[in-house]
Coordinates of C-alpha atoms and ligand atoms in Angstrom, one line a residue:
M1 CA 114.0 95.7 91.3
N2 CA 113.0 96.8 87.8
G3 CA 114.9 95.1 85.1
E4 CA 116.3 97.0 82.2
R5 CA 113.4 98.1 80.0
E6 CA 113.5 98.6 76.3
G7 CA 114.5 101.5 74.2
S8 CA 114.0 105.2 74.0
G9 CA 110.7 105.4 75.9
W10 CA 108.9 106.6 72.8
W11 CA 106.2 104.3 71.5
K12 CA 103.6 104.5 68.8
I13 CA 100.6 102.2 69.2
T14 CA 99.3 102.0 65.6
D15 CA 95.8 101.2 64.2
V16 CA 94.3 100.7 67.7
R17 CA 90.7 101.1 68.8
V18 CA 91.0 103.9 71.3
I19 CA 88.3 103.6 74.0
D20 CA 88.2 106.7 76.2
P21 CA 85.7 106.3 79.0
Y22 CA 86.9 109.5 80.6
R23 CA 85.4 111.5 77.7
Q24 CA 83.0 108.9 76.4
R25 CA 84.7 108.8 73.0
A26 CA 86.1 106.0 70.8
W27 CA 88.0 106.1 67.6
Q28 CA 90.4 104.1 65.4
G29 CA 93.9 105.5 65.2
D30 CA 97.5 105.8 66.4
V31 CA 98.6 106.9 69.9
L32 CA 102.1 108.3 70.5
V33 CA 103.7 108.0 74.0
G34 CA 106.9 109.5 75.1
Q35 CA 108.6 110.8 78.3
G36 CA 106.1 108.9 80.3
R37 CA 103.1 110.8 78.9
F38 CA 100.6 110.7 76.1
Q39 CA 102.0 113.0 73.4
D40 CA 100.0 113.0 70.3
L41 CA 96.6 111.4 69.9
A42 CA 96.3 112.1 66.2
A43 CA 99.8 110.6 66.0
S44 CA 101.2 112.3 63.0
A45 CA 104.6 112.1 64.6
D46 CA 106.7 109.0 64.4
A47 CA 108.4 107.1 67.2
P48 CA 111.5 104.9 67.2
E49 CA 109.4 101.9 68.2
S50 CA 105.9 100.9 67.4
V51 CA 103.4 98.3 68.4
S52 CA 100.6 97.2 66.3
G53 CA 97.3 97.7 68.0
R54 CA 95.3 96.0 65.2
G55 CA 92.3 94.2 66.7
L56 CA 93.0 95.7 70.2
W57 CA 91.5 98.2 72.4
L58 CA 93.5 100.9 74.2
V59 CA 91.9 101.7 77.5
P60 CA 93.4 104.4 79.7
R61 CA 94.3 103.7 83.3
L62 CA 92.1 101.0 84.8
L63 CA 91.8 101.5 88.6
D64 CA 90.7 98.7 90.8
M65 CA 89.5 100.4 94.0
H66 CA 89.3 97.3 96.2
V67 CA 92.2 95.0 96.6
H68 CA 94.0 93.3 99.5
L69 CA 97.7 93.1 98.9
R70 CA 98.4 91.7 102.4
S71 CA 101.5 93.7 103.1
P72 CA 102.7 94.5 105.8
G73 CA 102.5 91.4 107.8
Q74 CA 100.7 88.7 105.8
E75 CA 103.2 88.1 103.0
W76 CA 102.5 84.4 102.9
K77 CA 99.2 85.3 101.3
E78 CA 100.4 88.0 98.9
D79 CA 102.9 90.9 99.0
L80 CA 103.3 94.2 97.3
A81 CA 105.5 92.7 94.6
S82 CA 103.3 89.8 93.7
G83 CA 100.2 91.8 94.1
S84 CA 101.6 94.6 91.9
A85 CA 102.5 92.0 89.3
A86 CA 99.0 90.5 89.4
A87 CA 97.5 94.0 89.0
A88 CA 99.7 94.7 86.0
H89 CA 99.0 91.3 84.5
G90 CA 95.3 92.0 85.0
G91 CA 95.5 95.3 83.1
F92 CA 95.4 97.7 86.0
A93 CA 97.6 100.8 86.3
A94 CA 96.4 101.6 89.8
V95 CA 94.9 99.8 92.8
M96 CA 93.4 101.0 96.1
T97 CA 94.8 98.7 98.8
M98 CA 92.6 97.9 101.8
P99 CA 94.3 98.5 105.2
N100 CA 93.4 95.2 107.0
T101 CA 97.1 94.2 107.1
D102 CA 99.1 93.3 110.2
P103 CA 99.6 95.9 111.5
V104 CA 96.5 97.7 110.2
V105 CA 97.3 100.7 108.1
D106 CA 96.0 103.3 110.5
V107 CA 98.9 105.8 110.7
P108 CA 100.6 108.0 108.1
S109 CA 103.9 106.2 108.2
L110 CA 102.3 102.9 107.0
V111 CA 100.5 104.8 104.2
S112 CA 103.8 106.4 103.1
W113 CA 105.6 103.0 103.3
Q114 CA 103.1 101.3 101.0
I115 CA 103.2 104.1 98.5
A116 CA 107.1 104.0 98.5
E117 CA 107.2 100.2 98.1
G118 CA 104.7 100.4 95.3
R119 CA 106.8 103.0 93.6
R120 CA 110.0 101.0 94.1
I121 CA 108.4 97.9 92.5
G122 CA 107.1 100.2 89.8
L123 CA 104.3 98.0 88.2
V124 CA 101.2 99.7 89.4
D125 CA 100.3 102.8 91.4
V126 CA 99.6 101.6 95.0
L127 CA 97.0 103.9 96.4
P128 CA 96.4 103.0 100.1
A129 CA 93.2 103.2 101.9
G130 CA 93.7 104.0 105.6
A131 CA 91.7 102.5 108.4
V132 CA 88.6 104.4 109.7
T133 CA 89.2 103.3 113.3
K134 CA 92.5 102.5 115.1
A135 CA 93.5 99.0 114.3
S136 CA 90.1 98.7 112.6
G137 CA 88.9 97.9 116.2
G138 CA 85.8 100.0 115.9
Q139 CA 86.5 101.9 119.1
E140 CA 88.3 105.1 118.2
L141 CA 88.7 107.1 115.0
A142 CA 92.1 106.9 113.3
E143 CA 93.9 110.0 112.1
L144 CA 92.1 110.3 108.8
W145 CA 93.3 113.8 107.9
K146 CA 97.0 112.9 108.6
M147 CA 96.7 109.7 106.6
E148 CA 95.3 111.7 103.7
K149 CA 98.2 114.1 103.8
A150 CA 100.5 111.0 103.6
G151 CA 98.6 109.9 100.4
A152 CA 95.7 107.8 101.5
V153 CA 92.9 108.0 98.9
G154 CA 90.0 106.5 101.0
F155 CA 89.2 105.1 104.4
S156 CA 87.8 101.7 105.3
D157 CA 87.8 99.1 108.0
D158 CA 87.0 96.6 105.2
G159 CA 86.7 93.0 106.4
R160 CA 84.9 94.5 109.3
P161 CA 82.1 97.0 109.2
V162 CA 82.1 100.2 111.3
A163 CA 79.4 98.8 113.5
D164 CA 79.2 101.7 116.0
G165 CA 76.7 104.3 114.6
G166 CA 78.2 107.2 116.5
L167 CA 81.7 106.4 115.2
M168 CA 80.3 106.1 111.6
R169 CA 78.6 109.4 112.0
A170 CA 81.9 111.0 113.2
A171 CA 83.8 109.4 110.3
L172 CA 81.3 110.6 107.7
S173 CA 81.4 114.1 109.3
Y174 CA 85.2 114.2 108.9
S175 CA 84.8 112.9 105.3
A176 CA 83.0 116.1 104.3
T177 CA 86.5 117.8 104.6
L178 CA 88.5 115.0 103.0
A179 CA 89.0 114.2 99.3
G180 CA 88.4 110.5 99.7
P181 CA 85.3 108.7 100.9
I182 CA 84.5 106.4 103.8
V183 CA 84.3 102.9 102.2
Q184 CA 82.0 100.7 104.2
H185 CA 82.0 96.9 104.2
A186 CA 78.3 96.9 105.0
E187 CA 77.3 94.0 107.2
D188 CA 75.4 93.6 110.4
V189 CA 77.6 90.9 111.9
T190 CA 75.0 90.0 114.5
L191 CA 72.7 89.0 111.6
S192 CA 75.4 87.2 109.5
G193 CA 76.6 85.3 112.6
R194 CA 78.4 82.1 111.6
G195 CA 76.9 82.1 108.1
V196 CA 79.3 81.0 105.3
M197 CA 77.1 81.4 102.2
H198 CA 73.9 83.2 101.2
E199 CA 70.9 82.2 103.3
G200 CA 68.4 80.7 101.0
E201 CA 67.2 77.6 99.1
V202 CA 70.8 76.5 98.2
S203 CA 72.2 76.9 101.7
G204 CA 69.3 74.9 103.0
R205 CA 69.9 72.1 100.5
L206 CA 73.6 72.0 101.2
G207 CA 73.2 72.3 105.0
L208 CA 75.5 75.3 105.3
A209 CA 74.8 78.2 107.7
G210 CA 73.5 81.2 105.8
V211 CA 73.9 84.9 105.8
P212 CA 70.6 86.7 105.0
G213 CA 70.7 89.5 102.5
E214 CA 69.3 91.8 105.1
A215 CA 72.6 91.7 107.0
E216 CA 73.9 94.0 104.2
A217 CA 70.8 96.0 103.5
V218 CA 70.2 97.1 107.1
M219 CA 73.7 98.5 107.4
V220 CA 73.5 100.4 104.1
W221 CA 70.2 101.9 105.1
R222 CA 71.8 103.1 108.4
D223 CA 74.8 104.5 106.6
V224 CA 72.8 106.4 104.0
Q225 CA 70.8 108.0 106.8
L226 CA 74.1 109.0 108.4
A227 CA 75.4 110.3 105.1
A228 CA 72.3 112.5 105.0
L229 CA 72.8 113.7 108.6
T230 CA 76.5 114.6 108.0
D231 CA 76.7 115.4 104.3
G232 CA 79.5 112.9 104.3
R233 CA 81.0 110.9 101.5
L234 CA 80.0 107.3 101.7
H235 CA 81.1 104.6 99.3
V236 CA 79.5 101.2 99.7
A237 CA 81.9 98.4 99.0
H238 CA 80.9 95.2 97.1
V239 CA 77.1 95.7 97.0
S240 CA 75.3 92.4 96.6
T241 CA 71.7 92.8 97.5
P242 CA 68.5 94.4 96.2
G243 CA 67.9 95.9 99.6
A244 CA 71.2 97.7 99.7
L245 CA 70.5 99.0 96.2
E246 CA 67.2 100.5 97.3
A247 CA 69.1 102.4 100.0
I248 CA 71.6 103.6 97.5
Q249 CA 68.9 104.7 95.1
W250 CA 67.2 106.5 97.9
A251 CA 70.4 108.3 98.7
K252 CA 71.1 109.3 95.2
A253 CA 67.5 110.5 94.7
H254 CA 68.1 112.8 97.7
G255 CA 71.3 114.2 96.2
L256 CA 73.6 112.6 98.8
R257 CA 77.3 111.9 98.2
V258 CA 76.9 108.2 98.1
T259 CA 78.5 105.8 95.6
A260 CA 78.8 102.1 95.3
E261 CA 80.8 99.3 93.7
V262 CA 80.1 95.7 92.7
T263 CA 82.5 92.8 92.2
P264 CA 82.8 90.7 89.0
H265 CA 82.1 87.6 90.9
H266 CA 78.7 88.9 92.2
L267 CA 77.9 89.9 88.6
F268 CA 78.9 86.5 87.2
F269 CA 78.1 83.7 89.7
T270 CA 75.2 82.8 91.9
D271 CA 75.1 80.7 95.1
E272 CA 74.5 77.6 92.9
R273 CA 78.2 77.8 92.2
V274 CA 78.8 76.6 95.8
A275 CA 76.9 73.4 94.9
E276 CA 78.5 73.1 91.4
L277 CA 82.0 73.2 92.8
A278 CA 81.0 70.7 95.5
F279 CA 81.8 72.8 98.6
S280 CA 85.2 74.0 97.3
P281 CA 86.0 77.1 99.3
V282 CA 86.9 79.0 96.1
T283 CA 83.3 80.1 96.2
K284 CA 83.5 81.4 99.7
V285 CA 83.5 85.2 99.6
N286 CA 82.1 87.9 101.8
P287 CA 79.5 89.1 100.9
P288 CA 78.5 85.7 99.7
L289 CA 77.5 84.7 96.2
R290 CA 73.8 85.5 95.9
P291 CA 70.8 83.9 94.1
E292 CA 70.0 84.6 90.4
S293 CA 67.2 87.0 91.3
Y294 CA 69.7 89.2 93.2
R295 CA 72.2 88.9 90.3
Q296 CA 69.7 90.2 87.8
V297 CA 69.1 93.2 90.0
L298 CA 72.8 93.8 90.3
L299 CA 73.3 93.6 86.5
Q300 CA 70.6 96.2 85.9
A301 CA 72.0 98.5 88.5
M302 CA 75.5 98.2 87.1
K303 CA 74.2 98.8 83.6
S304 CA 72.1 101.9 84.7
G305 CA 74.9 103.4 86.7
L306 CA 73.2 103.1 90.0
I307 CA 76.3 101.1 90.9
D308 CA 79.1 103.5 90.0
A309 CA 82.1 101.2 89.9
I310 CA 83.3 97.6 89.5
A311 CA 86.1 96.5 91.8
S312 CA 87.7 93.0 92.2
D313 CA 87.8 92.6 96.0
H314 CA 91.0 90.6 95.3
A315 CA 91.4 88.8 98.6
P316 CA 94.2 86.3 98.3
H317 CA 94.9 83.6 100.9
H318 CA 97.6 80.9 101.0
A319 CA 96.5 77.6 99.4
D320 CA 96.8 75.8 102.7
E321 CA 94.6 78.3 104.5
K322 CA 91.9 77.9 101.8
D323 CA 92.2 74.1 101.8
L324 CA 89.8 73.6 104.7
P325 CA 86.2 72.5 105.1
Y326 CA 83.9 75.1 103.7
K327 CA 82.8 76.3 107.1
D328 CA 86.4 76.9 108.3
A329 CA 88.1 78.3 105.2
P330 CA 88.6 82.1 105.1
F331 CA 86.5 84.4 102.9
G332 CA 88.1 85.7 99.8
I333 CA 89.4 84.8 96.3
S334 CA 92.2 85.8 94.0
S335 CA 90.5 88.0 91.4
L336 CA 92.8 90.7 90.0
E337 CA 93.7 88.6 87.0
T338 CA 90.2 87.6 86.0
A339 CA 88.5 91.0 86.6
V340 CA 88.7 92.6 83.2
A341 CA 87.7 89.4 81.3
A342 CA 84.8 88.7 83.7
V343 CA 83.5 92.2 83.3
L344 CA 83.8 92.1 79.5
T345 CA 82.0 88.7 79.4
V346 CA 79.1 90.0 81.5
G347 CA 79.0 93.5 80.1
L348 CA 79.4 92.8 76.4
D349 CA 78.0 89.3 75.9
E350 CA 75.3 89.1 78.5
L351 CA 74.2 92.7 78.8
A352 CA 75.1 94.0 75.3
M353 CA 76.5 97.2 76.8
D354 CA 78.7 99.5 74.8
P355 CA 82.3 99.5 75.9
L356 CA 82.4 103.1 76.9
T357 CA 79.6 102.8 79.4
L358 CA 81.0 99.5 80.7
L359 CA 84.6 100.5 81.1
V360 CA 83.8 103.9 82.8
R361 CA 83.0 101.7 85.8
M362 CA 86.6 100.6 86.0
T363 CA 88.3 103.8 84.9
A364 CA 86.8 107.3 85.3
A365 CA 84.3 106.3 88.0
P366 CA 86.7 105.0 90.6
H367 CA 89.0 108.0 90.0
R368 CA 86.0 110.3 90.6
I369 CA 84.9 108.5 93.7
L370 CA 88.4 108.7 95.2
G371 CA 88.8 112.4 94.3
L372 CA 91.6 111.7 91.9
S373 CA 92.3 114.1 89.0
Y374 CA 93.5 111.7 86.3
Q375 CA 92.2 112.9 82.9
G376 CA 92.7 109.9 80.7
L377 CA 93.7 110.4 77.1
V378 CA 94.9 114.0 76.9
P379 CA 98.4 115.1 75.7
G380 CA 100.6 115.5 78.8
E381 CA 98.7 113.1 81.0
S382 CA 100.6 110.1 82.4
A383 CA 100.7 107.4 79.8
D384 CA 98.9 104.7 81.7
F385 CA 96.8 102.2 79.7
A386 CA 95.9 98.6 78.9
L387 CA 95.8 97.0 75.5
I388 CA 93.0 94.5 75.4
D389 CA 92.0 91.9 72.8
P390 CA 88.2 92.1 73.2
D391 CA 87.5 89.0 71.1
A392 CA 89.8 86.5 72.7
R393 CA 88.0 83.7 74.4
L394 CA 90.2 81.7 76.7
P395 CA 89.6 79.4 79.7
V396 CA 90.9 80.8 82.9
D397 CA 94.3 79.3 83.8
P398 CA 95.6 80.3 87.2
G399 CA 98.9 78.6 86.4
K400 CA 99.8 81.7 84.4
W401 CA 99.0 84.2 87.2
Y402 CA 101.4 86.4 89.1
S403 CA 99.3 86.5 92.3
Q404 CA 100.6 84.1 94.9
A405 CA 97.0 82.9 95.4
R406 CA 95.3 80.8 92.7
E407 CA 92.0 80.2 94.4
T408 CA 89.3 81.1 92.0
P409 CA 85.7 80.1 91.1
W410 CA 86.6 80.9 87.4
Q411 CA 89.1 78.0 87.0
G412 CA 88.6 76.7 83.4
V413 CA 85.7 79.0 82.7
A414 CA 86.0 80.5 79.2
L415 CA 85.9 84.3 79.4
R416 CA 85.8 87.0 76.7
G417 CA 88.7 89.5 76.5
Q418 CA 92.3 89.2 77.2
V419 CA 94.6 92.0 78.5
V420 CA 97.7 91.8 76.3
A421 CA 99.8 94.7 77.7
T422 CA 99.8 97.3 80.4
M423 CA 101.7 100.5 80.4
L424 CA 102.5 102.6 83.5
R425 CA 104.0 106.1 83.1
G426 CA 105.2 105.3 79.6
R427 CA 106.9 102.0 80.5
W428 CA 105.5 98.6 79.8
A429 CA 104.6 96.9 83.0
M430 CA 103.3 93.8 81.2
R431 CA 103.5 92.6 77.6
E432 CA 102.0 89.5 76.0
G433 CA 101.3 88.0 79.4
E434 CA 104.7 88.6 80.8
V435 CA 105.2 91.1 83.6
L436 CA 108.4 93.0 82.8
T437 CA 110.3 92.9 86.0
C438 CA 113.0 90.5 87.0
G439 CA 112.8 88.4 90.1
L440 CA 109.1 88.2 90.5
R441 CA 108.5 84.8 89.0
Ligands
ZN1 ZN1 84.7 93.7 102.4

């Protein structure tokens, strides 16, 4: 599937701002890449081909630990080729794919198939999460250990919570012997009911059924108690409420192996966006967009590191599926290709964070959470990185995306930062907005 790529495979990126969140260092210089690996970070050697990095950041191996690429079985929404291209276009060298496909990824053979397909496409490392329970049905544990042997890097019934406390206890007990965590979509569905947006002043004004913040918080409190009971490894997906953060803070204060992620859309938007976009389902996500008071708490938790990671929750749907009345449309938006710019806009402009602290949440932190050993910018390590123009300010244009899904609450919003190239194992996956593989677009 890969088209012929250029040259010798030796590249020198010159005069680039090297941002190394793995080691919390930044410097201006040249980076030499060859034979698929970082070769020389002082870069005295020359390469046959060079790329000017002037005005750009070089950021090693961005990992999005929460994406839905929909294959096998839902290729009308997205497939591994279009999803890989979207990831490369978004600057990512690796993604963790959620297993709520059809069939659900709950056996080693499906894990192996996704990895092999990802390798064949060759644009991004596809790192599958396996299901926690068989068919994500919440009745019986799946074969976690066997899936890990096949290459699964985490376990989740995302889209559905593991509601049964006994099963969650068992899963967390197993996780103590696994490298990857149990990733919980924390939601008490008996509380969220038929809610389609956050329950509050805005939902009342719009006349839409609400989901109380407590639907998330009560589940996270249960799960951290079970993490304490089992010494298990719990990762809380897409945290969106102050109540959940209090539970996570309690867990961390007690030394538990609990981590958390937040999405760019929960950092950027509030439930007012539902009104601003006049009931367009591009604001319908689960967990829902929250009020400004929640967003402020999320921002501070992301800044402080209480929230370890940022992950897109890229959840593409076909345009026809999303083109329904708000109450009927599915939850989820296409967000791989806005994630980096949204995070830079919030982190640099709104929070005045330094880039090393900000970008650790999309690089070293997700690798650590998933038990992956990638070391970043050291000679001999896989040459995976993004080149980013941190000062570009462009309105979001889904017409340029590679994802099959274009549903986004960011349409037309000016964001700071543009990914201009992505390299995977020493080969360009994307340059100047173009994904370098034939037959994808
Ligand atoms: Zn989820």
